[in-house]
Coordinates of C-alpha atoms in Angstrom, one line a residue:
Chain A
X1 CA -30.4 -13.8 190.8
X2 CA -29.0 -17.0 189.4
X3 CA -28.6 -19.9 191.9
X4 CA -25.0 -19.8 193.1
X5 CA -24.5 -23.5 193.4
X6 CA -25.1 -24.0 189.6
X7 CA -23.1 -22.9 186.5
X8 CA -24.9 -20.8 184.0
X9 CA -24.0 -19.5 180.6
X10 CA -25.7 -16.2 180.0
X11 CA -25.7 -13.8 177.0
X12 CA -26.4 -10.2 177.7
X13 CA -28.0 -8.3 174.8
X14 CA -26.5 -4.8 175.5
X15 CA -28.8 -2.9 173.2
X16 CA -31.9 -4.3 174.7
X17 CA -30.8 -4.5 178.4
X18 CA -31.9 -8.2 178.5
X19 CA -30.3 -11.5 179.2
X20 CA -30.9 -15.1 178.3
X21 CA -29.1 -18.1 179.7
X22 CA -28.9 -21.8 180.3
X23 CA -27.8 -24.0 183.1
X24 CA -24.6 -25.8 181.9
X25 CA -23.2 -29.1 183.1
X26 CA -19.8 -29.1 181.4
X27 CA -17.7 -27.1 178.9
X28 CA -17.0 -29.5 175.9
X29 CA -14.8 -27.3 173.8
X30 CA -13.0 -24.0 173.7
X31 CA -11.2 -23.1 170.4
X32 CA -9.6 -19.9 169.3
X33 CA -9.5 -19.7 165.6
X34 CA -8.1 -17.1 163.2
X35 CA -11.6 -15.5 163.1
X36 CA -13.2 -16.0 166.5
X37 CA -13.5 -17.9 169.7
X38 CA -15.8 -20.9 169.8
X39 CA -17.2 -22.6 172.9
X40 CA -19.4 -25.6 173.2
X41 CA -21.2 -26.5 176.5
X42 CA -23.4 -29.4 177.5
X43 CA -26.5 -27.8 179.1
X44 CA -28.9 -29.4 181.6
X45 CA -32.0 -29.4 179.4
X46 CA -31.2 -27.9 176.0
X47 CA -28.6 -30.4 174.7
X48 CA -25.4 -28.8 173.5
X49 CA -24.9 -25.1 173.1
X50 CA -22.4 -23.5 170.7
X51 CA -21.3 -19.9 171.4
X52 CA -19.1 -17.7 169.1
X53 CA -17.4 -14.7 170.7
X54 CA -19.9 -14.9 173.6
X55 CA -23.0 -14.9 171.4
X56 CA -25.2 -18.0 171.2
X57 CA -25.3 -19.7 167.8
X58 CA -27.5 -22.7 168.5
X59 CA -28.7 -25.3 171.0
X60 CA -29.6 -28.9 170.2
X61 CA -33.2 -28.3 171.5
X62 CA -34.4 -25.3 169.5
X63 CA -32.2 -24.9 166.4
X64 CA -34.9 -26.6 164.3
X65 CA -37.0 -23.4 164.4
X66 CA -34.3 -21.3 162.9
X67 CA -33.0 -23.8 160.4
X68 CA -36.5 -24.7 159.1
X69 CA -37.5 -21.0 158.8
X70 CA -34.3 -19.9 157.1
X71 CA -34.6 -22.7 154.6
X72 CA -38.1 -23.8 153.7
X73 CA -39.9 -20.5 153.0
X74 CA -37.2 -19.6 150.5
X75 CA -37.0 -23.1 148.9
X76 CA -40.7 -23.5 148.7
X77 CA -41.2 -20.0 147.2
X78 CA -39.1 -21.0 144.2
X79 CA -40.8 -23.2 141.7
X80 CA -37.7 -25.5 141.3
X81 CA -34.6 -24.7 143.4
X82 CA -31.8 -26.7 141.7
X83 CA -28.7 -24.7 142.7
X84 CA -28.3 -23.4 146.2
X85 CA -25.6 -21.5 148.1
X86 CA -25.4 -21.1 151.8
X87 CA -23.1 -18.4 153.0
X88 CA -22.0 -19.0 156.6
X89 CA -24.1 -21.8 158.1
X90 CA -21.0 -23.7 159.3
X91 CA -23.1 -25.8 161.8
X92 CA -24.6 -27.5 158.7
X93 CA -28.1 -27.3 160.0
X94 CA -29.3 -25.2 157.0
X95 CA -27.5 -27.4 154.5
X96 CA -29.3 -30.4 156.0
X97 CA -32.7 -28.7 155.5
X98 CA -31.8 -27.6 152.0
X99 CA -30.9 -31.2 151.0
X100 CA -34.3 -32.5 152.1
X101 CA -35.6 -30.8 148.9
X102 CA -35.6 -33.4 146.1
X103 CA -35.2 -30.8 143.3
X104 CA -31.7 -29.7 144.6
X105 CA -28.9 -30.7 142.3
X106 CA -26.1 -28.7 144.0
X107 CA -25.8 -27.1 147.4
X108 CA -22.6 -25.3 148.3
X109 CA -22.0 -24.2 151.9
X110 CA -19.3 -21.5 152.1
X111 CA -18.3 -21.0 155.7
X112 CA -15.3 -18.8 156.6
X113 CA -14.3 -20.8 159.7
X114 CA -13.7 -24.5 159.2
X115 CA -13.6 -25.0 163.0
X116 CA -17.3 -24.3 163.2
X117 CA -18.1 -27.3 161.0
X118 CA -15.5 -29.5 162.7
X119 CA -17.1 -28.7 166.1
X120 CA -20.6 -29.2 164.7
X121 CA -19.6 -32.7 163.4
X122 CA -18.5 -33.5 166.9
X123 CA -21.2 -31.9 169.1
X124 CA -24.2 -31.6 166.7
X125 CA -23.7 -34.7 164.6
X126 CA -27.5 -34.8 163.9
X127 CA -27.1 -31.6 161.8
X128 CA -24.2 -33.0 159.8
X129 CA -25.9 -36.3 158.7
X130 CA -26.2 -35.1 155.1
X131 CA -22.7 -33.7 154.7
X132 CA -21.7 -36.7 152.6
X133 CA -24.7 -36.2 150.2
X134 CA -23.1 -36.1 146.7
X135 CA -25.1 -32.9 145.9
X136 CA -23.3 -31.1 148.8
X137 CA -20.0 -29.2 148.7
X138 CA -18.4 -27.8 151.8
X139 CA -16.2 -24.8 151.0
X140 CA -14.2 -23.0 153.7
X141 CA -13.6 -19.5 152.4
X142 CA -14.8 -15.9 152.5
X143 CA -18.5 -15.9 151.5
X144 CA -18.2 -12.3 150.2
X145 CA -15.6 -13.3 147.6
X146 CA -17.3 -16.6 146.8
X147 CA -20.5 -14.8 145.8
X148 CA -18.6 -12.1 144.0
X149 CA -16.8 -14.8 141.9
X150 CA -20.0 -16.9 141.3
X151 CA -21.1 -17.1 137.7
X152 CA -23.8 -14.5 137.0
X153 CA -27.3 -16.0 137.0
X154 CA -26.1 -19.4 138.2
X155 CA -28.0 -19.7 141.6
X156 CA -31.6 -20.3 142.3
X157 CA -31.4 -19.7 146.1
X158 CA -28.8 -18.0 148.3
X159 CA -29.2 -18.4 152.1
X160 CA -27.2 -16.1 154.3
X161 CA -26.9 -17.9 157.6
X162 CA -24.6 -15.6 159.3
X163 CA -23.5 -14.5 162.8
X164 CA -24.5 -11.0 164.0
X165 CA -23.5 -8.0 161.9
X166 CA -20.2 -7.5 163.9
X167 CA -16.9 -9.3 163.3
X168 CA -16.5 -11.6 160.3
X169 CA -20.1 -11.3 159.2
X170 CA -20.3 -7.5 159.0
X171 CA -19.8 -7.4 155.2
X172 CA -22.7 -9.8 154.7
X173 CA -25.0 -7.0 155.9
X174 CA -23.6 -4.5 153.4
X175 CA -25.0 -3.2 150.1
X176 CA -22.1 -4.6 148.0
X177 CA -22.7 -8.2 149.0
X178 CA -26.4 -7.9 148.4
X179 CA -25.8 -6.5 144.9
X180 CA -23.4 -9.4 144.2
X181 CA -26.1 -11.8 145.3
X182 CA -28.5 -10.2 142.9
X183 CA -26.0 -10.8 140.0
X184 CA -25.3 -14.4 141.1
X185 CA -29.0 -15.3 141.2
X186 CA -30.9 -16.6 138.1
X187 CA -34.1 -14.8 137.1
X188 CA -36.7 -15.6 139.7
X189 CA -33.9 -16.4 142.2
X190 CA -34.4 -15.8 145.9
X191 CA -32.0 -14.4 148.5
X192 CA -32.8 -15.0 152.2
X193 CA -30.8 -13.5 155.1
X194 CA -31.2 -14.0 158.8
X195 CA -32.3 -10.5 160.0
X196 CA -32.3 -10.5 163.8
X197 CA -35.2 -9.6 166.1
X198 CA -38.4 -7.8 164.8
X199 CA -38.8 -6.4 168.3
X200 CA -35.2 -5.3 169.0
X201 CA -33.5 -4.7 165.6
X202 CA -35.9 -2.9 163.4
X203 CA -33.3 -0.5 162.3
X204 CA -31.1 -3.3 161.1
X205 CA -34.0 -5.0 159.3
X206 CA -34.8 -1.8 157.6
X207 CA -31.2 -1.5 156.4
X208 CA -31.3 -5.0 155.0
X209 CA -34.5 -4.2 153.1
X210 CA -33.0 -1.0 151.7
X211 CA -29.9 -2.9 150.4
X212 CA -32.2 -5.4 148.7
X213 CA -34.3 -2.7 147.2
X214 CA -31.2 -0.8 145.9
X215 CA -29.8 -4.0 144.4
X216 CA -32.9 -4.3 142.2
X217 CA -34.9 -7.1 144.0
X218 CA -38.6 -6.9 143.0
X219 CA -40.3 -8.5 146.1
X220 CA -39.0 -8.2 149.7
X221 CA -40.6 -9.7 152.8
X222 CA -39.6 -10.1 156.4
X223 CA -40.8 -13.3 158.2
X224 CA -40.9 -13.6 162.0
X225 CA -40.6 -16.8 163.9
X226 CA -39.9 -18.0 167.5
X227 CA -36.2 -18.7 168.3
X228 CA -35.8 -19.2 172.1
X229 CA -32.0 -19.0 172.2
X230 CA -31.7 -15.6 170.5
X231 CA -32.3 -12.3 172.2
X232 CA -36.1 -11.7 172.7
X233 CA -36.9 -15.2 171.5
X234 CA -38.5 -13.7 168.4
X235 CA -36.4 -13.7 165.3
X236 CA -36.7 -13.0 161.6
X237 CA -35.4 -13.7 158.1
X238 CA -35.7 -11.3 155.2
X239 CA -36.4 -12.7 151.7
X240 CA -36.0 -11.0 148.4
X241 CA -36.9 -12.3 144.9
X242 CA -35.2 -11.0 141.8
X243 CA -38.5 -11.2 139.9
X244 CA -41.8 -12.7 140.9
X245 CA -43.7 -13.1 144.1
X246 CA -42.9 -14.8 147.4
X247 CA -45.8 -17.1 148.2
X248 CA -46.1 -20.3 150.3
X249 CA -46.4 -23.6 148.4
X250 CA -49.8 -25.2 147.9
X251 CA -50.4 -28.1 150.3
X252 CA -50.0 -30.6 147.4
X253 CA -46.4 -29.6 146.7
X254 CA -45.5 -29.6 150.4
X255 CA -47.1 -33.0 150.9
X256 CA -45.5 -34.4 147.7
X257 CA -42.0 -33.3 148.9
X258 CA -42.2 -35.7 151.8
X259 CA -40.3 -33.3 153.9
X260 CA -40.9 -33.8 157.6
X261 CA -40.8 -30.6 159.7
X262 CA -41.4 -29.7 163.4
X263 CA -42.4 -26.1 162.9
X264 CA -42.6 -25.1 159.2
X265 CA -45.7 -25.8 157.1
X266 CA -47.4 -23.8 154.4
X267 CA -49.9 -22.2 156.8
X268 CA -47.1 -21.2 159.2
X269 CA -45.2 -19.8 156.1
X270 CA -48.3 -17.8 155.2
X271 CA -48.6 -16.4 158.7
X272 CA -44.9 -15.5 158.8
X273 CA -45.2 -13.6 155.6
X274 CA -47.8 -11.4 157.3
X275 CA -45.4 -10.3 160.1
X276 CA -45.7 -6.6 160.6
X277 CA -42.9 -4.6 162.3
X278 CA -44.4 -3.7 165.7
Chain B
X1 CA -22.1 -13.7 183.8
X2 CA -24.2 -10.6 184.4
X3 CA -22.3 -7.3 184.7
X4 CA -21.7 -6.6 188.4
X5 CA -22.1 -2.9 188.2
X6 CA -25.7 -3.2 187.0
X7 CA -28.9 -4.5 188.6
X8 CA -30.8 -7.3 186.9
X9 CA -34.1 -9.0 187.5
X10 CA -33.8 -12.6 186.4
X11 CA -36.4 -15.4 186.3
X12 CA -35.1 -18.9 186.4
X13 CA -37.3 -21.5 184.7
X14 CA -36.4 -24.5 186.8
X15 CA -38.0 -27.2 184.6
X16 CA -36.1 -25.9 181.5
X17 CA -32.8 -24.9 183.1
X18 CA -33.0 -21.5 181.4
X19 CA -33.1 -17.9 182.5
X20 CA -34.4 -14.7 181.1
X21 CA -33.8 -11.3 182.6
X22 CA -33.8 -7.5 182.3
X23 CA -31.6 -4.7 183.4
X24 CA -33.6 -2.7 186.0
X25 CA -33.1 0.9 187.0
X26 CA -35.4 1.1 190.0
X27 CA -37.9 -0.9 192.0
X28 CA -41.3 0.9 191.9
X29 CA -43.4 -1.3 194.1
X30 CA -43.4 -4.2 196.4
X31 CA -46.7 -5.3 197.7
X32 CA -47.6 -8.5 199.7
X33 CA -51.3 -9.3 199.3
X34 CA -53.5 -12.0 200.7
X35 CA -52.7 -14.1 197.6
X36 CA -49.2 -13.3 196.5
X37 CA -46.2 -10.9 196.3
X38 CA -46.2 -8.3 193.6
X39 CA -43.2 -6.3 192.5
X40 CA -42.9 -3.7 189.8
X41 CA -39.6 -2.5 188.4
X42 CA -38.6 0.2 185.9
X43 CA -36.3 -1.5 183.4
X44 CA -33.6 0.2 181.2
X45 CA -35.2 -0.8 177.8
X46 CA -38.5 -2.6 178.3
X47 CA -40.5 0.0 180.2
X48 CA -42.0 -1.3 183.4
X49 CA -42.0 -4.9 184.5
X50 CA -44.5 -6.6 186.8
X51 CA -43.5 -9.7 188.7
X52 CA -45.8 -12.0 190.8
X53 CA -44.1 -14.4 193.2
X54 CA -40.9 -14.1 191.3
X55 CA -42.5 -14.9 187.9
X56 CA -42.7 -12.2 185.2
X57 CA -46.2 -11.2 184.3
X58 CA -45.6 -8.5 181.7
X59 CA -43.4 -5.7 180.5
X60 CA -44.5 -2.5 178.8
X61 CA -42.5 -3.3 175.7
X62 CA -43.8 -6.7 174.7
X63 CA -47.2 -7.4 176.4
X64 CA -49.0 -6.4 173.2
X65 CA -48.0 -9.8 171.7
X66 CA -49.7 -11.8 174.5
X67 CA -52.7 -9.6 174.9
X68 CA -53.5 -9.5 171.2
X69 CA -53.0 -13.2 170.7
X70 CA -55.1 -14.2 173.8
X71 CA -57.9 -11.9 172.7
X72 CA -58.3 -11.5 168.9
X73 CA -58.2 -15.1 167.6
X74 CA -61.0 -16.0 170.1
X75 CA -63.0 -12.9 169.4
X76 CA -62.7 -13.1 165.6
X77 CA -63.5 -16.8 165.5
X78 CA -66.9 -16.0 167.0
X79 CA -69.5 -14.5 164.6
X80 CA -70.7 -11.9 167.1
X81 CA -69.1 -11.9 170.6
X82 CA -71.5 -9.8 172.7
X83 CA -70.8 -11.2 176.2
X84 CA -67.3 -11.8 177.3
X85 CA -65.7 -12.8 180.6
X86 CA -62.0 -12.5 181.5
X87 CA -60.8 -14.7 184.3
X88 CA -57.7 -13.3 185.8
X89 CA -56.2 -10.6 183.6
X90 CA -55.9 -8.1 186.4
X91 CA -53.4 -5.9 184.5
X92 CA -56.4 -5.0 182.2
X93 CA -54.5 -5.5 179.0
X94 CA -56.8 -8.3 177.8
X95 CA -59.9 -6.3 178.8
X96 CA -58.6 -3.4 176.7
X97 CA -58.2 -5.6 173.6
X98 CA -61.7 -7.1 174.2
X99 CA -63.3 -3.7 174.3
X100 CA -61.8 -2.8 170.9
X101 CA -64.4 -5.2 169.4
X102 CA -67.5 -3.1 168.5
X103 CA -70.0 -6.1 169.0
X104 CA -69.1 -6.4 172.7
X105 CA -72.0 -5.4 175.0
X106 CA -70.6 -6.7 178.3
X107 CA -67.1 -7.5 179.4
X108 CA -66.5 -8.7 182.9
X109 CA -63.0 -9.0 184.3
X110 CA -62.9 -11.3 187.3
X111 CA -59.5 -11.0 189.0
X112 CA -58.9 -12.5 192.4
X113 CA -56.3 -9.9 193.6
X114 CA -57.4 -6.3 193.4
X115 CA -53.9 -5.1 194.0
X116 CA -52.8 -6.4 190.5
X117 CA -55.3 -3.9 189.0
X118 CA -54.4 -1.1 191.3
X119 CA -50.7 -1.5 190.5
X120 CA -51.5 -1.7 186.7
X121 CA -53.4 1.5 186.9
X122 CA -50.4 3.1 188.4
X123 CA -47.6 1.5 186.4
X124 CA -49.2 0.4 183.1
X125 CA -51.9 3.1 182.7
X126 CA -51.9 2.6 178.9
X127 CA -53.5 -0.9 179.5
X128 CA -56.2 0.6 181.8
X129 CA -57.4 3.3 179.4
X130 CA -60.7 1.5 178.7
X131 CA -61.5 0.5 182.3
X132 CA -64.2 3.2 182.5
X133 CA -65.9 1.9 179.3
X134 CA -69.6 1.5 180.3
X135 CA -69.5 -2.0 178.9
X136 CA -66.8 -3.1 181.3
X137 CA -67.2 -4.5 184.8
X138 CA -64.3 -5.1 187.1
X139 CA -65.0 -7.8 189.7
X140 CA -62.4 -8.8 192.3
X141 CA -63.3 -12.3 193.3
X142 CA -62.5 -16.0 192.8
X143 CA -62.8 -16.8 189.1
X144 CA -63.6 -20.4 189.7
X145 CA -66.7 -19.5 191.7
X146 CA -67.7 -16.7 189.3
X147 CA -67.8 -19.1 186.4
X148 CA -69.6 -21.7 188.5
X149 CA -72.3 -19.2 189.4
X150 CA -72.6 -17.7 185.9
X151 CA -75.9 -18.3 184.1
X152 CA -75.8 -21.3 181.9
X153 CA -75.4 -20.4 178.2
X154 CA -74.8 -16.7 179.0
X155 CA -71.3 -16.1 177.6
X156 CA -70.0 -15.9 174.1
X157 CA -66.3 -15.9 174.9
X158 CA -64.4 -16.8 178.1
X159 CA -60.7 -15.7 178.2
X160 CA -58.6 -17.3 181.0
X161 CA -55.7 -14.9 181.4
X162 CA -54.0 -16.5 184.4
X163 CA -50.7 -16.9 186.1
X164 CA -48.8 -20.2 185.9
X165 CA -50.6 -23.3 187.2
X166 CA -49.2 -23.0 190.7
X167 CA -50.6 -20.9 193.5
X168 CA -53.9 -19.1 193.1
X169 CA -54.3 -20.1 189.4
X170 CA -54.0 -23.9 189.9
X171 CA -57.7 -24.5 189.8
X172 CA -58.0 -22.7 186.5
X173 CA -56.1 -25.6 184.9
X174 CA -58.4 -28.3 186.4
X175 CA -61.2 -30.2 184.7
X176 CA -63.9 -28.9 186.9
X177 CA -63.3 -25.3 185.9
X178 CA -63.2 -26.2 182.2
X179 CA -66.5 -28.1 182.5
X180 CA -68.1 -25.0 184.3
X181 CA -66.8 -22.8 181.4
X182 CA -68.5 -25.2 178.9
X183 CA -71.8 -24.8 180.8
X184 CA -71.5 -21.0 181.1
X185 CA -70.9 -20.6 177.3
X186 CA -73.7 -20.2 174.8
X187 CA -73.9 -22.6 171.9
X188 CA -71.0 -21.7 169.6
X189 CA -69.2 -20.0 172.5
X190 CA -65.4 -20.0 172.7
X191 CA -63.1 -20.7 175.7
X192 CA -59.4 -19.6 175.4
X193 CA -56.8 -20.3 178.0
X194 CA -53.1 -19.2 178.1
X195 CA -51.3 -22.5 177.8
X196 CA -47.6 -21.8 178.4
X197 CA -44.7 -22.7 176.0
X198 CA -45.1 -25.1 173.1
X199 CA -41.4 -26.0 173.5
X200 CA -41.3 -26.5 177.3
X201 CA -44.8 -27.3 178.5
X202 CA -46.2 -29.9 176.1
X203 CA -47.4 -32.0 179.0
X204 CA -49.4 -29.1 180.4
X205 CA -50.9 -28.3 177.0
X206 CA -51.9 -31.8 176.5
X207 CA -53.7 -31.8 179.9
X208 CA -55.5 -28.6 179.0
X209 CA -56.7 -30.1 175.7
X210 CA -57.8 -33.3 177.5
X211 CA -59.9 -31.2 180.0
X212 CA -61.5 -29.4 177.0
X213 CA -62.3 -32.6 175.2
X214 CA -63.8 -34.2 178.4
X215 CA -65.9 -31.1 179.0
X216 CA -67.5 -31.7 175.5
X217 CA -65.9 -29.0 173.4
X218 CA -66.1 -29.9 169.7
X219 CA -63.1 -28.1 168.3
X220 CA -59.8 -27.5 170.1
X221 CA -56.7 -25.7 168.7
X222 CA -53.4 -24.6 170.3
X223 CA -51.9 -21.4 168.8
X224 CA -48.3 -20.4 169.2
X225 CA -46.9 -16.9 169.2
X226 CA -43.7 -15.0 170.3
X227 CA -43.7 -13.7 173.9
X228 CA -40.2 -12.5 174.8
X229 CA -40.7 -12.1 178.5
X230 CA -41.9 -15.6 179.2
X231 CA -39.6 -18.7 179.3
X232 CA -38.4 -19.7 175.9
X233 CA -40.0 -16.6 174.3
X234 CA -42.5 -18.9 172.5
X235 CA -45.9 -19.0 174.1
X236 CA -49.3 -20.4 173.3
X237 CA -53.0 -20.2 174.0
X238 CA -55.4 -23.1 173.6
X239 CA -58.9 -22.4 172.2
X240 CA -62.0 -24.6 172.3
X241 CA -65.4 -24.0 170.7
X242 CA -68.5 -25.5 172.1
X243 CA -69.9 -26.2 168.6
X244 CA -68.5 -25.0 165.3
X245 CA -65.1 -24.4 163.8
X246 CA -62.3 -22.1 164.8
X247 CA -61.3 -20.1 161.8
X248 CA -59.7 -16.7 161.2
X249 CA -62.0 -13.9 160.0
X250 CA -62.0 -12.8 156.4
X251 CA -60.1 -9.7 155.7
X252 CA -63.3 -7.6 155.2
X253 CA -64.5 -8.3 158.7
X254 CA -61.0 -7.5 160.2
X255 CA -60.8 -4.3 158.2
X256 CA -64.3 -3.2 159.0
X257 CA -63.7 -3.7 162.7
X258 CA -61.2 -0.8 162.6
X259 CA -59.1 -2.6 165.2
X260 CA -55.4 -1.5 165.1
X261 CA -52.9 -4.2 166.0
X262 CA -49.2 -4.5 166.2
X263 CA -49.0 -8.3 165.8
X264 CA -52.3 -9.9 165.1
X265 CA -53.9 -10.0 161.7
X266 CA -56.0 -12.7 160.0
X267 CA -53.0 -14.2 158.2
X268 CA -51.0 -14.4 161.5
X269 CA -54.1 -16.0 163.0
X270 CA -54.2 -18.6 160.2
X271 CA -50.5 -19.3 160.8
X272 CA -50.9 -19.6 164.5
X273 CA -53.7 -22.1 164.0
X274 CA -51.2 -24.3 162.1
X275 CA -48.9 -24.5 165.1
X276 CA -47.7 -28.1 165.6
X277 CA -46.3 -29.4 168.8
X278 CA -42.6 -30.0 168.1

C-alpha cells in the first residue's frame, strides 16, 4: 500500500481495475468552473500535474509524448497544412506543437473552459510560449458549435484534444461532430482524435472509427504511443483523411522542417501506423 | 485515494515518485525461496499477477507486449537463429516466443529460481505450453556462471529476461557478464537485455550500452515499447550485435515464419529502433 507518511494523488481506472498515481508535494490550485473541477498539484518527480474532475490531464514530465503524437503524424501526413483547428487542448501543448510547423498560417484553439488555459499559463508556462504567435487564435467556446459553423472546406487539419468521453467532451465522440468535421475539412484534410488506450478501450476506438467511416473519410488509422500518466500507459490517436493516404513524411521533409522532437520522428510515425489492436 | 472496500496491490516506484496498481480478488500464492519472495494474485481485470520482492513481474493481460518485444526484434534481426539462451525468464513467456521461430534448434532457459517456473506452470499455464518442446531445455542455475561456462561462439541469440538490477539480477547488469555474453556468441550473434524505462532509467540504459560497447559489440540499439504493468508504462530492451547491423526483417520473412503476434510486426520493429532517449 502507499506509504502513509506521504501524500499521493491517485487515479483509479474503474473499467480496468487499475490505478496510477504520483507523490505530491503541494496542491497549487483548486478551481470549480461552470464545466468542471480543475486541480493542479506539484509532484515530487513529475513536475506539475493537472487533474480535471479527478482524471489526470497532464504532467510536466511526460506530456511531450501525447502532444507530439497527437500533432505531428497528422501535420506531416498533410502535404501543406495551412489552416488548423484544435478542439479542446486548453493546456496549449498541442497548439505549441502545431505552431512549430512553418506552413501553418492560422491555428485556432477552441477550448470550452477558459480556466484550463489560465491555469496552464500559470503552471505549465512552457506549453504556452507560443500563445502570442500572430498565427494563433484562442477561442473559448463550444467546440461542437465552432466546427458546425466553420466554413465548409476551410480547414486542412482538425485535432480533437479532448478529455475522456464523459462530461463536456461526450459530444466530441459522437457521429454528428465527426460528420461536421468532414464538412469543415478541405479535400485531403485530416481529422485526428485522441482515442484512449489500445489495451483498455478497444470498444471506444472501434466506435470512433465507425463514426469516421460513416462520415465518408477514405483512410482511417489508429496510432499507439506510450503515455505514462494515462491508464495503462499506452495511448492512441485515431486519424482519418478525407481523401488520400496517411503516410509518414520522408526524412528530407522532416529534417527541413527544423522541428525538434523528443519522441516523434518519421520512423516512429511509421511504427505507430502499424499498431494492431491486441 | 484507493477505494477502502476493495483490495489493491500497488507497486511504488521510489525513484520516480509514482505508483501503479491493480484491484485484486484473491492471493493465490506466497512462496519464500532461497532467493526471493514470490506472490501471485488474481486481479479483477488483468488475469493473474506475479510479484517478486514486491515488484511486478507480469500480468496475464499485458505480458505479451514485453515477451514479444524482448524476443522478436532480436530473433528477426539474426539471419538464422539456431541456438538461443534465455537468462532469467522463469515465467517461460520468452521461451514460448523463441520457440515460435522455426529455425531454432536449441533454446536453453537458465533461471536461478525454480519456483518462478513452478508457479508460472500453475498460474500462467498459457506461457508454459511449449515447455515440452524437444528443442527446449530448462536449467535452474546461476545465469552468470552458465554464460561464463558456455562454449565460446556457440550461441546465436542471448536474451536477458531479468528482474530489476537489485537482488539476484544485479550481476546481469555488470560489465563482466556482458563480456562473457560477447564471448559465448557466434559471429553475428545478438545479445538483448531488458533495460527498464526510457523515461525513468536513462542512467541505467546508458550503463548497459557502455558495457556492450566495452565488450566489443559493433551495433547497439535501445528499443522502446509500451508495458502497462511496469513503472511509467513505457519500457525498453537494448540489443547489441557482435558484428553486423540490427534491422527489421522484410515482410516476406515475417509472413513466411507464420508467427502470430499481438503487438510485434516489422513496422513496429522499425519504429522501436528509432526510439530516442527523451
